[in-house]
PDB file of C-alpha atoms in Angstrom:
ATOM      1  CA  MET A 255     -12.643 -11.787  17.621  1.00  0.00           C
ATOM      2  CA  LYS A 256     -14.273 -14.379  15.050  1.00  0.00           C
ATOM      3  CA  GLY A 257     -15.707 -11.497  13.082  1.00  0.00           C
ATOM      4  CA  LEU A 258     -12.146  -9.790  12.571  1.00  0.00           C
ATOM      5  CA  ILE A 259     -10.678 -13.264  11.308  1.00  0.00           C
ATOM      6  CA  GLU A 260     -13.443 -14.513   9.274  1.00  0.00           C
ATOM      7  CA  PHE A 261     -13.510 -10.805   7.353  1.00  0.00           C
ATOM      8  CA  ILE A 262      -9.973 -10.902   6.789  1.00  0.00           C
ATOM      9  CA  ALA A 263      -9.618 -14.358   5.765  1.00  0.00           C
ATOM     10  CA  LYS A 264     -12.796 -14.203   3.668  1.00  0.00           C
ATOM     11  CA  SER A 265     -11.229 -10.970   2.023  1.00  0.00           C
ATOM     12  CA  LEU A 266      -7.961 -12.880   1.329  1.00  0.00           C
ATOM     13  CA  VAL A 267      -8.606 -16.356  -0.195  1.00  0.00           C
ATOM     14  CA  ASP A 268      -9.928 -17.225  -3.692  1.00  0.00           C
ATOM     15  CA  ASP A 269     -12.547 -19.484  -2.289  1.00  0.00           C
ATOM     16  CA  PRO A 270     -14.544 -17.503   0.635  1.00  0.00           C
ATOM     17  CA  THR A 271     -17.300 -20.118   0.987  1.00  0.00           C
ATOM     18  CA  GLU A 272     -14.879 -22.520   2.178  1.00  0.00           C
ATOM     19  CA  VAL A 273     -13.590 -20.120   5.258  1.00  0.00           C
ATOM     20  CA  ARG A 274     -14.774 -21.493   8.777  1.00  0.00           C
ATOM     21  CA  VAL A 275     -13.996 -19.795  12.281  1.00  0.00           C
ATOM     22  CA  THR A 276     -14.649 -21.358  15.203  1.00  0.00           C
ATOM     23  CA  GLU A 277     -14.122 -20.141  18.738  1.00  0.00           C
ATOM     24  CA  HIS A 278     -13.615 -21.793  22.089  1.00  0.00           C
ATOM     25  CA  ALA A 279     -13.451 -19.795  25.158  1.00  0.00           C
ATOM     26  CA  ARG A 280     -11.978 -21.417  28.303  1.00  0.00           C
ATOM     27  CA  ARG A 281     -10.730 -19.778  31.381  1.00  0.00           C
ATOM     28  CA  GLY A 282      -9.853 -16.383  29.978  1.00  0.00           C
ATOM     29  CA  HIS A 283      -8.312 -18.064  26.896  1.00  0.00           C
ATOM     30  CA  VAL A 284     -10.079 -17.920  23.441  1.00  0.00           C
ATOM     31  CA  ARG A 285      -8.906 -19.936  20.991  1.00  0.00           C
ATOM     32  CA  LEU A 286      -9.554 -19.518  17.270  1.00  0.00           C
ATOM     33  CA  GLU A 287      -9.384 -21.975  14.661  1.00  0.00           C
ATOM     34  CA  LEU A 288      -9.246 -21.158  10.872  1.00  0.00           C
ATOM     35  CA  HIS A 289     -10.353 -23.335   8.318  1.00  0.00           C
ATOM     36  CA  VAL A 290      -9.771 -22.157   4.519  1.00  0.00           C
ATOM     37  CA  ALA A 291      -9.594 -24.419   1.168  1.00  0.00           C
ATOM     38  CA  GLU A 292      -6.320 -26.448   0.569  1.00  0.00           C
ATOM     39  CA  GLU A 293      -5.405 -24.090  -2.195  1.00  0.00           C
ATOM     40  CA  ASP A 294      -6.078 -21.012  -0.169  1.00  0.00           C
ATOM     41  CA  MET A 295      -3.753 -21.883   2.708  1.00  0.00           C
ATOM     42  CA  GLY A 296      -0.533 -20.118   1.249  1.00  0.00           C
ATOM     43  CA  ARG A 297      -2.716 -16.899   1.302  1.00  0.00           C
ATOM     44  CA  VAL A 298      -3.800 -16.819   5.199  1.00  0.00           C
ATOM     45  CA  ILE A 299      -0.271 -18.060   6.279  1.00  0.00           C
ATOM     46  CA  GLY A 300       1.893 -15.725   4.057  1.00  0.00           C
ATOM     47  CA  ARG A 301       5.426 -16.398   3.463  1.00  0.00           C
ATOM     48  CA  ASN A 302       7.421 -17.041   6.777  1.00  0.00           C
ATOM     49  CA  GLY A 303       3.893 -17.163   8.545  1.00  0.00           C
ATOM     50  CA  ARG A 304       3.666 -13.270   7.909  1.00  0.00           C
ATOM     51  CA  VAL A 305       0.045 -13.111   7.269  1.00  0.00           C
ATOM     52  CA  ALA A 306      -0.970 -15.550  10.070  1.00  0.00           C
ATOM     53  CA  ASN A 307       1.089 -13.234  12.315  1.00  0.00           C
ATOM     54  CA  ALA A 308      -0.126 -10.023  11.459  1.00  0.00           C
ATOM     55  CA  MET A 309      -3.635 -11.494  12.101  1.00  0.00           C
ATOM     56  CA  ARG A 310      -2.397 -12.752  15.645  1.00  0.00           C
ATOM     57  CA  ALA A 311      -1.248  -9.271  16.142  1.00  0.00           C
ATOM     58  CA  LEU A 312      -4.317  -7.508  15.680  1.00  0.00           C
ATOM     59  CA  LEU A 313      -6.222 -10.600  17.537  1.00  0.00           C
ATOM     60  CA  ARG A 314      -3.895  -9.579  20.571  1.00  0.00           C
ATOM     61  CA  VAL A 315      -4.776  -5.970  20.932  1.00  0.00           C
ATOM     62  CA  VAL A 316      -8.479  -6.919  20.934  1.00  0.00           C
ATOM     63  CA  ALA A 317      -7.695  -9.474  23.167  1.00  0.00           C
ATOM     64  CA  ALA A 318      -6.072  -7.442  25.787  1.00  0.00           C
ATOM     65  CA  ARG A 319      -9.050  -4.824  25.597  1.00  0.00           C
ATOM     66  CA  GLU A 320     -11.033  -7.389  26.371  1.00  0.00           C
ATOM     67  CA  GLY A 321      -9.111  -8.688  29.204  1.00  0.00           C
ATOM     68  CA  VAL A 322      -8.322 -12.320  27.384  1.00  0.00           C
ATOM     69  CA  LYS A 323      -5.614 -14.199  25.977  1.00  0.00           C
ATOM     70  CA  ALA A 324      -6.282 -15.483  22.111  1.00  0.00           C
ATOM     71  CA  SER A 325      -4.528 -17.698  19.953  1.00  0.00           C
ATOM     72  CA  LEU A 326      -4.908 -18.512  16.396  1.00  0.00           C
ATOM     73  CA  ASP A 327      -4.607 -21.962  14.702  1.00  0.00           C
ATOM     74  CA  ILE A 328      -4.752 -22.390  10.973  1.00  0.00           C
ATOM     75  CA  LEU A 329      -5.926 -26.127  10.217  1.00  0.00           C
TER      76      LEU A 329
ATOM     77  CA  MET B 290      -3.487  17.550  -5.313  1.00  0.00           C
ATOM     78  CA  GLY B 291      -3.145  16.974  -1.689  1.00  0.00           C
ATOM     79  CA  GLU B 292      -6.369  18.951   0.080  1.00  0.00           C
ATOM     80  CA  LEU B 293      -8.922  16.358  -1.533  1.00  0.00           C
ATOM     81  CA  ARG B 294     -10.619  15.718   1.754  1.00  0.00           C
ATOM     82  CA  THR B 295     -14.127  15.943   0.557  1.00  0.00           C
ATOM     83  CA  SER B 296     -15.610  12.736   1.732  1.00  0.00           C
ATOM     84  CA  LEU B 297     -15.525  11.172   5.356  1.00  0.00           C
ATOM     85  CA  GLU B 298     -17.130   7.888   6.851  1.00  0.00           C
ATOM     86  CA  VAL B 299     -18.406   7.995  10.129  1.00  0.00           C
ATOM     87  CA  ILE B 300     -19.085   5.162  12.636  1.00  0.00           C
ATOM     88  CA  ALA B 301     -21.486   5.681  15.516  1.00  0.00           C
ATOM     89  CA  PRO B 302     -24.113   3.665  17.563  1.00  0.00           C
ATOM     90  CA  THR B 303     -27.030   5.100  15.274  1.00  0.00           C
ATOM     91  CA  VAL B 304     -27.230   7.159  11.876  1.00  0.00           C
ATOM     92  CA  GLU B 305     -28.465   9.983  13.215  1.00  0.00           C
ATOM     93  CA  GLU B 306     -25.168  10.101  15.852  1.00  0.00           C
ATOM     94  CA  ALA B 307     -22.968   9.306  12.763  1.00  0.00           C
ATOM     95  CA  ILE B 308     -24.295  12.165  10.895  1.00  0.00           C
ATOM     96  CA  ALA B 309     -24.449  14.577  13.534  1.00  0.00           C
ATOM     97  CA  LYS B 310     -20.508  13.603  14.373  1.00  0.00           C
ATOM     98  CA  GLY B 311     -19.549  13.827  11.036  1.00  0.00           C
ATOM     99  CA  ALA B 312     -20.922  17.385  10.418  1.00  0.00           C
ATOM    100  CA  ALA B 313     -19.614  18.519  13.679  1.00  0.00           C
ATOM    101  CA  GLU B 314     -16.336  17.082  12.611  1.00  0.00           C
ATOM    102  CA  LEU B 315     -16.397  19.099   9.118  1.00  0.00           C
ATOM    103  CA  HIS B 316     -17.564  22.355  10.765  1.00  0.00           C
ATOM    104  CA  LEU B 317     -20.594  22.147   8.324  1.00  0.00           C
ATOM    105  CA  PRO B 318     -24.228  22.375   8.766  1.00  0.00           C
ATOM    106  CA  GLN B 319     -25.892  18.753   7.509  1.00  0.00           C
ATOM    107  CA  GLU B 320     -27.418  20.630   4.608  1.00  0.00           C
ATOM    108  CA  ALA B 321     -24.010  21.082   3.335  1.00  0.00           C
ATOM    109  CA  LEU B 322     -23.567  17.509   3.146  1.00  0.00           C
ATOM    110  CA  GLU B 323     -24.431  14.664   0.867  1.00  0.00           C
ATOM    111  CA  ILE B 324     -25.255  11.944   3.657  1.00  0.00           C
ATOM    112  CA  GLU B 325     -25.004   8.126   2.174  1.00  0.00           C
ATOM    113  CA  VAL B 326     -26.263   5.440   4.719  1.00  0.00           C
ATOM    114  CA  LEU B 327     -23.478   2.853   4.548  1.00  0.00           C
ATOM    115  CA  ASP B 328     -24.720   0.553   7.180  1.00  0.00           C
ATOM    116  CA  GLU B 329     -27.907   1.428   9.520  1.00  0.00           C
ATOM    117  CA  GLY B 330     -26.292  -0.626  12.127  1.00  0.00           C
ATOM    118  CA  SER B 331     -28.206  -3.535  14.003  1.00  0.00           C
ATOM    119  CA  LYS B 332     -29.147  -3.697  17.853  1.00  0.00           C
ATOM    120  CA  GLY B 333     -28.738  -7.577  17.280  1.00  0.00           C
ATOM    121  CA  LEU B 334     -30.486 -10.030  19.467  1.00  0.00           C
ATOM    122  CA  PHE B 335     -30.311  -9.939  23.032  1.00  0.00           C
ATOM    123  CA  GLY B 336     -27.291  -7.610  22.777  1.00  0.00           C
ATOM    124  CA  LEU B 337     -25.119 -10.225  20.522  1.00  0.00           C
ATOM    125  CA  GLY B 338     -24.199  -9.276  17.264  1.00  0.00           C
ATOM    126  CA  THR B 339     -24.825  -5.391  17.377  1.00  0.00           C
ATOM    127  CA  ARG B 340     -23.313  -3.357  14.534  1.00  0.00           C
ATOM    128  CA  GLN B 341     -23.008   0.331  14.898  1.00  0.00           C
ATOM    129  CA  ALA B 342     -23.905   2.720  11.772  1.00  0.00           C
ATOM    130  CA  ARG B 343     -21.723   3.720   9.158  1.00  0.00           C
ATOM    131  CA  VAL B 344     -22.451   6.599   7.015  1.00  0.00           C
ATOM    132  CA  ARG B 345     -20.606   8.679   4.296  1.00  0.00           C
ATOM    133  CA  LEU B 346     -20.957  12.166   4.129  1.00  0.00           C
ATOM    134  CA  THR B 347     -19.679  13.965   1.026  1.00  0.00           C
ATOM    135  CA  VAL B 348     -19.333  17.703   0.906  1.00  0.00           C
ATOM    136  CA  ARG B 349     -21.481  19.147  -1.580  1.00  0.00           C
ATOM    137  CA  THR B 350     -19.553  21.133  -4.380  1.00  0.00           C
ATOM    138  CA  PRO B 351     -21.429  23.890  -6.702  1.00  0.00           C
ATOM    139  CA  ALA B 352     -20.729  21.594  -9.432  1.00  0.00           C
ATOM    140  CA  ALA B 353     -22.463  18.326  -8.155  1.00  0.00           C
ATOM    141  CA  GLU B 354     -25.473  20.361  -6.795  1.00  0.00           C
ATOM    142  CA  GLY B 355     -28.532  20.529  -9.118  1.00  0.00           C
ATOM    143  CA  ALA B 356     -26.860  18.176 -11.640  1.00  0.00           C
ATOM    144  CA  ALA B 357     -26.500  14.885 -10.139  1.00  0.00           C
ATOM    145  CA  PRO B 358     -29.209  13.119  -8.325  1.00  0.00           C
ATOM    146  CA  GLN B 359     -28.696  12.314  -4.815  1.00  0.00           C
ATOM    147  CA  VAL B 360     -28.876   8.651  -5.296  1.00  0.00           C
ATOM    148  CA  GLU B 361     -25.685   8.474  -7.279  1.00  0.00           C
ATOM    149  CA  GLN B 362     -22.370   7.706  -5.760  1.00  0.00           C
ATOM    150  CA  ALA B 363     -20.364  10.296  -3.829  1.00  0.00           C
ATOM    151  CA  PRO B 364     -18.879  12.436  -6.376  1.00  0.00           C
ATOM    152  CA  ALA B 365     -15.236  11.630  -7.201  1.00  0.00           C
ATOM    153  CA  ALA B 366     -12.841  14.545  -5.502  1.00  0.00           C
ATOM    154  CA  ALA B 367     -12.034  17.169  -8.367  1.00  0.00           C
ATOM    155  CA  GLY B 368      -9.845  15.567 -11.013  1.00  0.00           C
ATOM    156  CA  LEU B 369      -9.556  12.062  -9.762  1.00  0.00           C
ATOM    157  CA  SER B 370     -10.439   9.139 -12.161  1.00  0.00           C
ATOM    158  CA  GLU B 371     -12.964   6.716 -11.355  1.00  0.00           C
ATOM    159  CA  GLU B 372     -10.020   4.182 -10.952  1.00  0.00           C
ATOM    160  CA  ASP B 373      -8.542   6.505  -8.484  1.00  0.00           C
ATOM    161  CA  SER B 374     -11.407   7.382  -6.642  1.00  0.00           C
ATOM    162  CA  ASP B 375     -12.401   3.702  -6.378  1.00  0.00           C
ATOM    163  CA  ALA B 376      -9.097   2.908  -5.251  1.00  0.00           C
ATOM    164  CA  LEU B 377      -9.610   5.509  -2.270  1.00  0.00           C
ATOM    165  CA  ARG B 378     -12.773   3.966  -1.737  1.00  0.00           C
ATOM    166  CA  VAL B 379     -11.780   0.270  -1.168  1.00  0.00           C
ATOM    167  CA  ALA B 380      -8.935   1.617   0.832  1.00  0.00           C
ATOM    168  CA  ARG B 381     -11.235   3.558   3.413  1.00  0.00           C
ATOM    169  CA  GLU B 382     -13.863   0.846   3.478  1.00  0.00           C
ATOM    170  CA  THR B 383     -11.639  -1.870   4.339  1.00  0.00           C
ATOM    171  CA  VAL B 384      -9.695   0.071   6.963  1.00  0.00           C
ATOM    172  CA  SER B 385     -13.081   0.885   8.368  1.00  0.00           C
ATOM    173  CA  GLU B 386     -14.467  -2.382   8.436  1.00  0.00           C
ATOM    174  CA  LEU B 387     -11.323  -3.908   9.987  1.00  0.00           C
ATOM    175  CA  LEU B 388     -11.550  -1.401  12.614  1.00  0.00           C
ATOM    176  CA  GLN B 389     -15.156  -1.892  13.448  1.00  0.00           C
ATOM    177  CA  ARG B 390     -14.480  -5.328  13.783  1.00  0.00           C
ATOM    178  CA  MET B 391     -11.730  -4.951  16.033  1.00  0.00           C
ATOM    179  CA  GLY B 392     -14.212  -2.951  18.494  1.00  0.00           C
ATOM    180  CA  TYR B 393     -12.587   0.668  17.581  1.00  0.00           C
ATOM    181  CA  GLU B 394     -14.773   3.671  17.097  1.00  0.00           C
ATOM    182  CA  THR B 395     -13.248   5.941  14.651  1.00  0.00           C
ATOM    183  CA  ARG B 396     -13.371   8.114  11.697  1.00  0.00           C
ATOM    184  CA  VAL B 397     -11.252   7.035   8.276  1.00  0.00           C
ATOM    185  CA  THR B 398     -10.341   9.067   5.554  1.00  0.00           C
ATOM    186  CA  ALA B 399      -8.555   8.517   2.413  1.00  0.00           C
ATOM    187  CA  GLN B 400      -6.333  10.552   0.011  1.00  0.00           C
ATOM    188  CA  TRP B 401      -3.843  10.178  -2.643  1.00  0.00           C
ATOM    189  CA  GLY B 402      -0.341  10.986  -1.586  1.00  0.00           C
ATOM    190  CA  GLU B 403       2.824  12.258  -3.333  1.00  0.00           C
ATOM    191  CA  PRO B 404       5.418   9.724  -4.608  1.00  0.00           C
ATOM    192  CA  SER B 405       8.192   9.664  -2.147  1.00  0.00           C
ATOM    193  CA  GLN B 406      10.441  10.082  -5.084  1.00  0.00           C
ATOM    194  CA  PRO B 407      10.054  11.457  -8.789  1.00  0.00           C
ATOM    195  CA  GLY B 408       8.207   8.607 -10.760  1.00  0.00           C
ATOM    196  CA  GLY B 409       7.583   6.337  -7.975  1.00  0.00           C
ATOM    197  CA  VAL B 410       4.468   4.976  -6.764  1.00  0.00           C
ATOM    198  CA  ARG B 411       1.912   7.135  -5.277  1.00  0.00           C
ATOM    199  CA  PRO B 412       0.726   6.157  -1.483  1.00  0.00           C
ATOM    200  CA  LEU B 413      -2.845   5.498  -0.779  1.00  0.00           C
ATOM    201  CA  LEU B 414      -2.788   7.667   2.442  1.00  0.00           C
ATOM    202  CA  VAL B 415      -5.508   6.505   5.175  1.00  0.00           C
ATOM    203  CA  ASP B 416      -5.778   8.738   8.005  1.00  0.00           C
ATOM    204  CA  VAL B 417      -7.534   7.015  11.232  1.00  0.00           C
ATOM    205  CA  ARG B 418      -8.797   9.181  13.775  1.00  0.00           C
ATOM    206  CA  GLY B 419     -10.775   8.405  17.279  1.00  0.00           C
ATOM    207  CA  ASN B 420     -10.423   8.444  21.024  1.00  0.00           C
ATOM    208  CA  ASP B 421      -7.763   6.124  22.705  1.00  0.00           C
ATOM    209  CA  LEU B 422      -6.302   4.316  19.730  1.00  0.00           C
ATOM    210  CA  SER B 423      -2.932   3.778  21.354  1.00  0.00           C
ATOM    211  CA  THR B 424      -3.416   0.524  21.358  1.00  0.00           C
ATOM    212  CA  LEU B 425      -3.866   0.385  17.884  1.00  0.00           C
ATOM    213  CA  ILE B 426      -0.528   1.773  17.260  1.00  0.00           C
ATOM    214  CA  GLY B 427       1.169  -0.865  19.645  1.00  0.00           C
ATOM    215  CA  ARG B 428       4.837  -0.870  21.010  1.00  0.00           C
ATOM    216  CA  ARG B 429       7.031   0.539  18.429  1.00  0.00           C
ATOM    217  CA  GLY B 430       4.123   0.792  15.652  1.00  0.00           C
ATOM    218  CA  GLU B 431       3.815  -3.144  15.583  1.00  0.00           C
ATOM    219  CA  THR B 432      -0.042  -3.212  15.460  1.00  0.00           C
ATOM    220  CA  LEU B 433      -0.395  -0.363  13.124  1.00  0.00           C
ATOM    221  CA  ALA B 434       2.377  -2.132  10.981  1.00  0.00           C
ATOM    222  CA  ALA B 435       0.144  -5.410  11.178  1.00  0.00           C
ATOM    223  CA  LEU B 436      -3.128  -3.433  10.184  1.00  0.00           C
ATOM    224  CA  GLN B 437      -1.529  -1.645   7.495  1.00  0.00           C
ATOM    225  CA  TYR B 438       0.143  -5.136   6.170  1.00  0.00           C
ATOM    226  CA  ILE B 439      -3.276  -6.963   6.002  1.00  0.00           C
ATOM    227  CA  THR B 440      -4.858  -3.597   4.351  1.00  0.00           C
ATOM    228  CA  ARG B 441      -2.369  -3.811   1.574  1.00  0.00           C
ATOM    229  CA  LEU B 442      -3.091  -7.276   0.631  1.00  0.00           C
ATOM    230  CA  ILE B 443      -7.102  -7.078   1.116  1.00  0.00           C
ATOM    231  CA  VAL B 444      -7.373  -3.705  -1.075  1.00  0.00           C
ATOM    232  CA  GLY B 445      -4.541  -5.181  -3.418  1.00  0.00           C
ATOM    233  CA  LYS B 446      -6.654  -8.278  -3.979  1.00  0.00           C
ATOM    234  CA  GLU B 447      -9.504  -6.085  -4.559  1.00  0.00           C
ATOM    235  CA  LEU B 448      -8.131  -3.804  -7.163  1.00  0.00           C
ATOM    236  CA  ARG B 449      -5.960  -6.456  -8.747  1.00  0.00           C
ATOM    237  CA  ARG B 450      -3.093  -4.604  -8.243  1.00  0.00           C
ATOM    238  CA  PRO B 451      -0.442  -3.882  -5.756  1.00  0.00           C
ATOM    239  CA  ALA B 452      -1.729  -0.833  -3.119  1.00  0.00           C
ATOM    240  CA  ALA B 453       0.943   1.225  -1.560  1.00  0.00           C
ATOM    241  CA  VAL B 454      -1.468   1.747   1.613  1.00  0.00           C
ATOM    242  CA  VAL B 455       0.120   3.700   4.397  1.00  0.00           C
ATOM    243  CA  ILE B 456      -2.202   4.244   7.213  1.00  0.00           C
ATOM    244  CA  ASP B 457      -1.880   6.900   9.778  1.00  0.00           C
ATOM    245  CA  VAL B 458      -3.443   6.633  13.340  1.00  0.00           C
ATOM    246  CA  GLU B 459      -3.728   9.890  15.092  1.00  0.00           C
ATOM    247  CA  GLY B 460      -0.779  11.655  13.563  1.00  0.00           C
ATOM    248  CA  TYR B 461       1.479   8.922  14.697  1.00  0.00           C
ATOM    249  CA  ARG B 462       3.615   8.720  11.751  1.00  0.00           C
ATOM    250  CA  GLU B 463       4.390  12.278  11.482  1.00  0.00           C
ATOM    251  CA  ARG B 464       5.348  12.384  15.434  1.00  0.00           C
ATOM    252  CA  ARG B 465       7.653   9.263  15.219  1.00  0.00           C
ATOM    253  CA  GLU B 466       9.395  10.685  11.996  1.00  0.00           C
ATOM    254  CA  ARG B 467      10.108  13.988  14.239  1.00  0.00           C
ATOM    255  CA  GLN B 468      11.385  11.716  16.639  1.00  0.00           C
ATOM    256  CA  LEU B 469      13.585   9.687  14.564  1.00  0.00           C
ATOM    257  CA  ARG B 470      15.410  12.878  12.961  1.00  0.00           C
ATOM    258  CA  ARG B 471      16.048  14.305  16.263  1.00  0.00           C
ATOM    259  CA  LEU B 472      17.556  10.838  17.321  1.00  0.00           C
ATOM    260  CA  ALA B 473      19.500  10.607  14.083  1.00  0.00           C
ATOM    261  CA  ARG B 474      20.969  14.093  14.540  1.00  0.00           C
ATOM    262  CA  ARG B 475      21.880  13.296  18.274  1.00  0.00           C
ATOM    263  CA  MET B 476      23.586  10.232  17.630  1.00  0.00           C
ATOM    264  CA  ALA B 477      25.506  11.728  14.718  1.00  0.00           C
ATOM    265  CA  GLU B 478      26.578  14.396  16.895  1.00  0.00           C
ATOM    266  CA  GLN B 479      27.891  11.406  19.442  1.00  0.00           C
ATOM    267  CA  ALA B 480      29.575   9.306  16.580  1.00  0.00           C
ATOM    268  CA  ILE B 481      31.465  12.185  15.555  1.00  0.00           C
ATOM    269  CA  GLU B 482      32.775  13.428  19.356  1.00  0.00           C
ATOM    270  CA  SER B 483      33.466   9.984  20.124  1.00  0.00           C
ATOM    271  CA  GLY B 484      34.955   8.702  16.720  1.00  0.00           C
ATOM    272  CA  ARG B 485      32.934   5.756  17.233  1.00  0.00           C
ATOM    273  CA  THR B 486      30.278   3.941  15.310  1.00  0.00           C
ATOM    274  CA  MET B 487      26.864   4.391  16.859  1.00  0.00           C
ATOM    275  CA  THR B 488      24.204   1.507  16.412  1.00  0.00           C
ATOM    276  CA  LEU B 489      20.699   2.102  16.798  1.00  0.00           C
ATOM    277  CA  GLU B 490      17.769  -0.014  17.817  1.00  0.00           C
ATOM    278  CA  PRO B 491      16.512  -2.292  15.289  1.00  0.00           C
ATOM    279  CA  MET B 492      13.406  -0.612  13.302  1.00  0.00           C
ATOM    280  CA  PRO B 493      11.364  -1.309  10.055  1.00  0.00           C
ATOM    281  CA  ALA B 494      12.655  -0.170   6.673  1.00  0.00           C
ATOM    282  CA  ASN B 495      10.153   3.028   6.389  1.00  0.00           C
ATOM    283  CA  GLU B 496      12.000   4.085  10.069  1.00  0.00           C
ATOM    284  CA  ARG B 497      15.475   2.931   9.044  1.00  0.00           C
ATOM    285  CA  ARG B 498      15.116   5.372   5.734  1.00  0.00           C
ATOM    286  CA  ILE B 499      14.156   8.253   7.782  1.00  0.00           C
ATOM    287  CA  ILE B 500      17.347   7.998   9.553  1.00  0.00           C
ATOM    288  CA  HIS B 501      19.460   7.538   6.365  1.00  0.00           C
ATOM    289  CA  ILE B 502      17.836  10.510   4.618  1.00  0.00           C
ATOM    290  CA  GLU B 503      18.279  12.842   7.661  1.00  0.00           C
ATOM    291  CA  LEU B 504      22.054  12.252   7.823  1.00  0.00           C
ATOM    292  CA  ARG B 505      22.771  11.961   3.955  1.00  0.00           C
ATOM    293  CA  ASP B 506      24.101  15.675   3.796  1.00  0.00           C
ATOM    294  CA  ASN B 507      26.042  15.501   6.652  1.00  0.00           C
ATOM    295  CA  PRO B 508      29.819  15.303   5.622  1.00  0.00           C
ATOM    296  CA  GLN B 509      31.138  14.081   9.043  1.00  0.00           C
ATOM    297  CA  VAL B 510      29.137  10.476   8.836  1.00  0.00           C
ATOM    298  CA  THR B 511      27.857   7.790   6.849  1.00  0.00           C
ATOM    299  CA  THR B 512      25.197   5.401   7.616  1.00  0.00           C
ATOM    300  CA  GLU B 513      24.472   1.842   6.918  1.00  0.00           C
ATOM    301  CA  SER B 514      22.014  -0.834   7.554  1.00  0.00           C
ATOM    302  CA  VAL B 515      23.276  -4.074   9.354  1.00  0.00           C
ATOM    303  CA  GLY B 516      21.743  -7.246  10.390  1.00  0.00           C
ATOM    304  CA  GLU B 517      18.742  -9.370   9.263  1.00  0.00           C
ATOM    305  CA  GLY B 518      14.654  -9.265   9.137  1.00  0.00           C
ATOM    306  CA  ASP B 519      13.642  -7.629  12.333  1.00  0.00           C
ATOM    307  CA  ARG B 520      16.762  -6.988  13.937  1.00  0.00           C
ATOM    308  CA  ARG B 521      18.072  -4.814  11.099  1.00  0.00           C
ATOM    309  CA  LYS B 522      19.343  -1.511  12.395  1.00  0.00           C
ATOM    310  CA  VAL B 523      21.226   1.601  11.142  1.00  0.00           C
ATOM    311  CA  THR B 524      24.760   2.366  11.899  1.00  0.00           C
ATOM    312  CA  ILE B 525      25.903   5.890  12.116  1.00  0.00           C
ATOM    313  CA  ILE B 526      29.590   5.916  11.200  1.00  0.00           C
ATOM    314  CA  PRO B 527      31.898   8.646  11.655  1.00  0.00           C
ATOM    315  CA  ARG B 528      34.284   9.717   8.595  1.00  0.00           C
ATOM    316  CA  SER B 529      38.043   9.469   8.704  1.00  0.00           C
ATOM    317  CA  GLU B 530      39.391  12.792   7.738  1.00  0.00           C
TER     318      GLU B 530
END
């Protein structure tokens, strides 16, 4: 899941070197945190959060297949 | 245009399996194919970070034989400019990469489609095949829509221009279109019989469009979309005499 978000974020931002994804798993819940450069925040969030929500939609499918819940926070 | 399916990307646990799988898919012997190993895959350490092998198979055409050395990039499908075949490659690779990272084993092909209206934008059609991909489509195609949206952004950024990528999974779009056309006709009949406006479920823009087009030539009804954003839906209104 981390790899998926990392790939998407790095492909969308202007500064891929600043992309960091951390993953915390606890009791069937995987929490992902995505960090990008300040100037790239808009690119990974999108208008009305559309990009972030699309990433969450893909994440949900992967999580369901692995039998866990997943969430994505952009910090 | 149309039938330019000369190149295929295959993902499998090993390079050998990928080649065999692709050859079987194309119904061609391996000798008839140009093989490009995109990713040899990796077993990873202690089972962590395993990556599947990825190869691109291109059907050898008489013109390409002999002349071009094998190391050269897969020959562009006949008549495509470098820019156009580049766009196909970027779209195909982006979708492959996303799906691989999502844990799906798929075969991805890409080709240029025809504009839906004269002078319109040519869509980049990406076709995804594999086993058990229903979760990739999602309820009402939601997951597929998310995948397509993200792919458009990535490909658009890479090509430095907007990309009208349309992704289909296991023929879902075609099936859905047939279903929607049937629904449109049935609801139109009900509208005419009852003399009342029929309201359909909320749908994305491309699906609403199918309904509008299906009933465009029906003299007994008019159609109209109402509502905002995710709640936007088509209404079918009987024409009064």
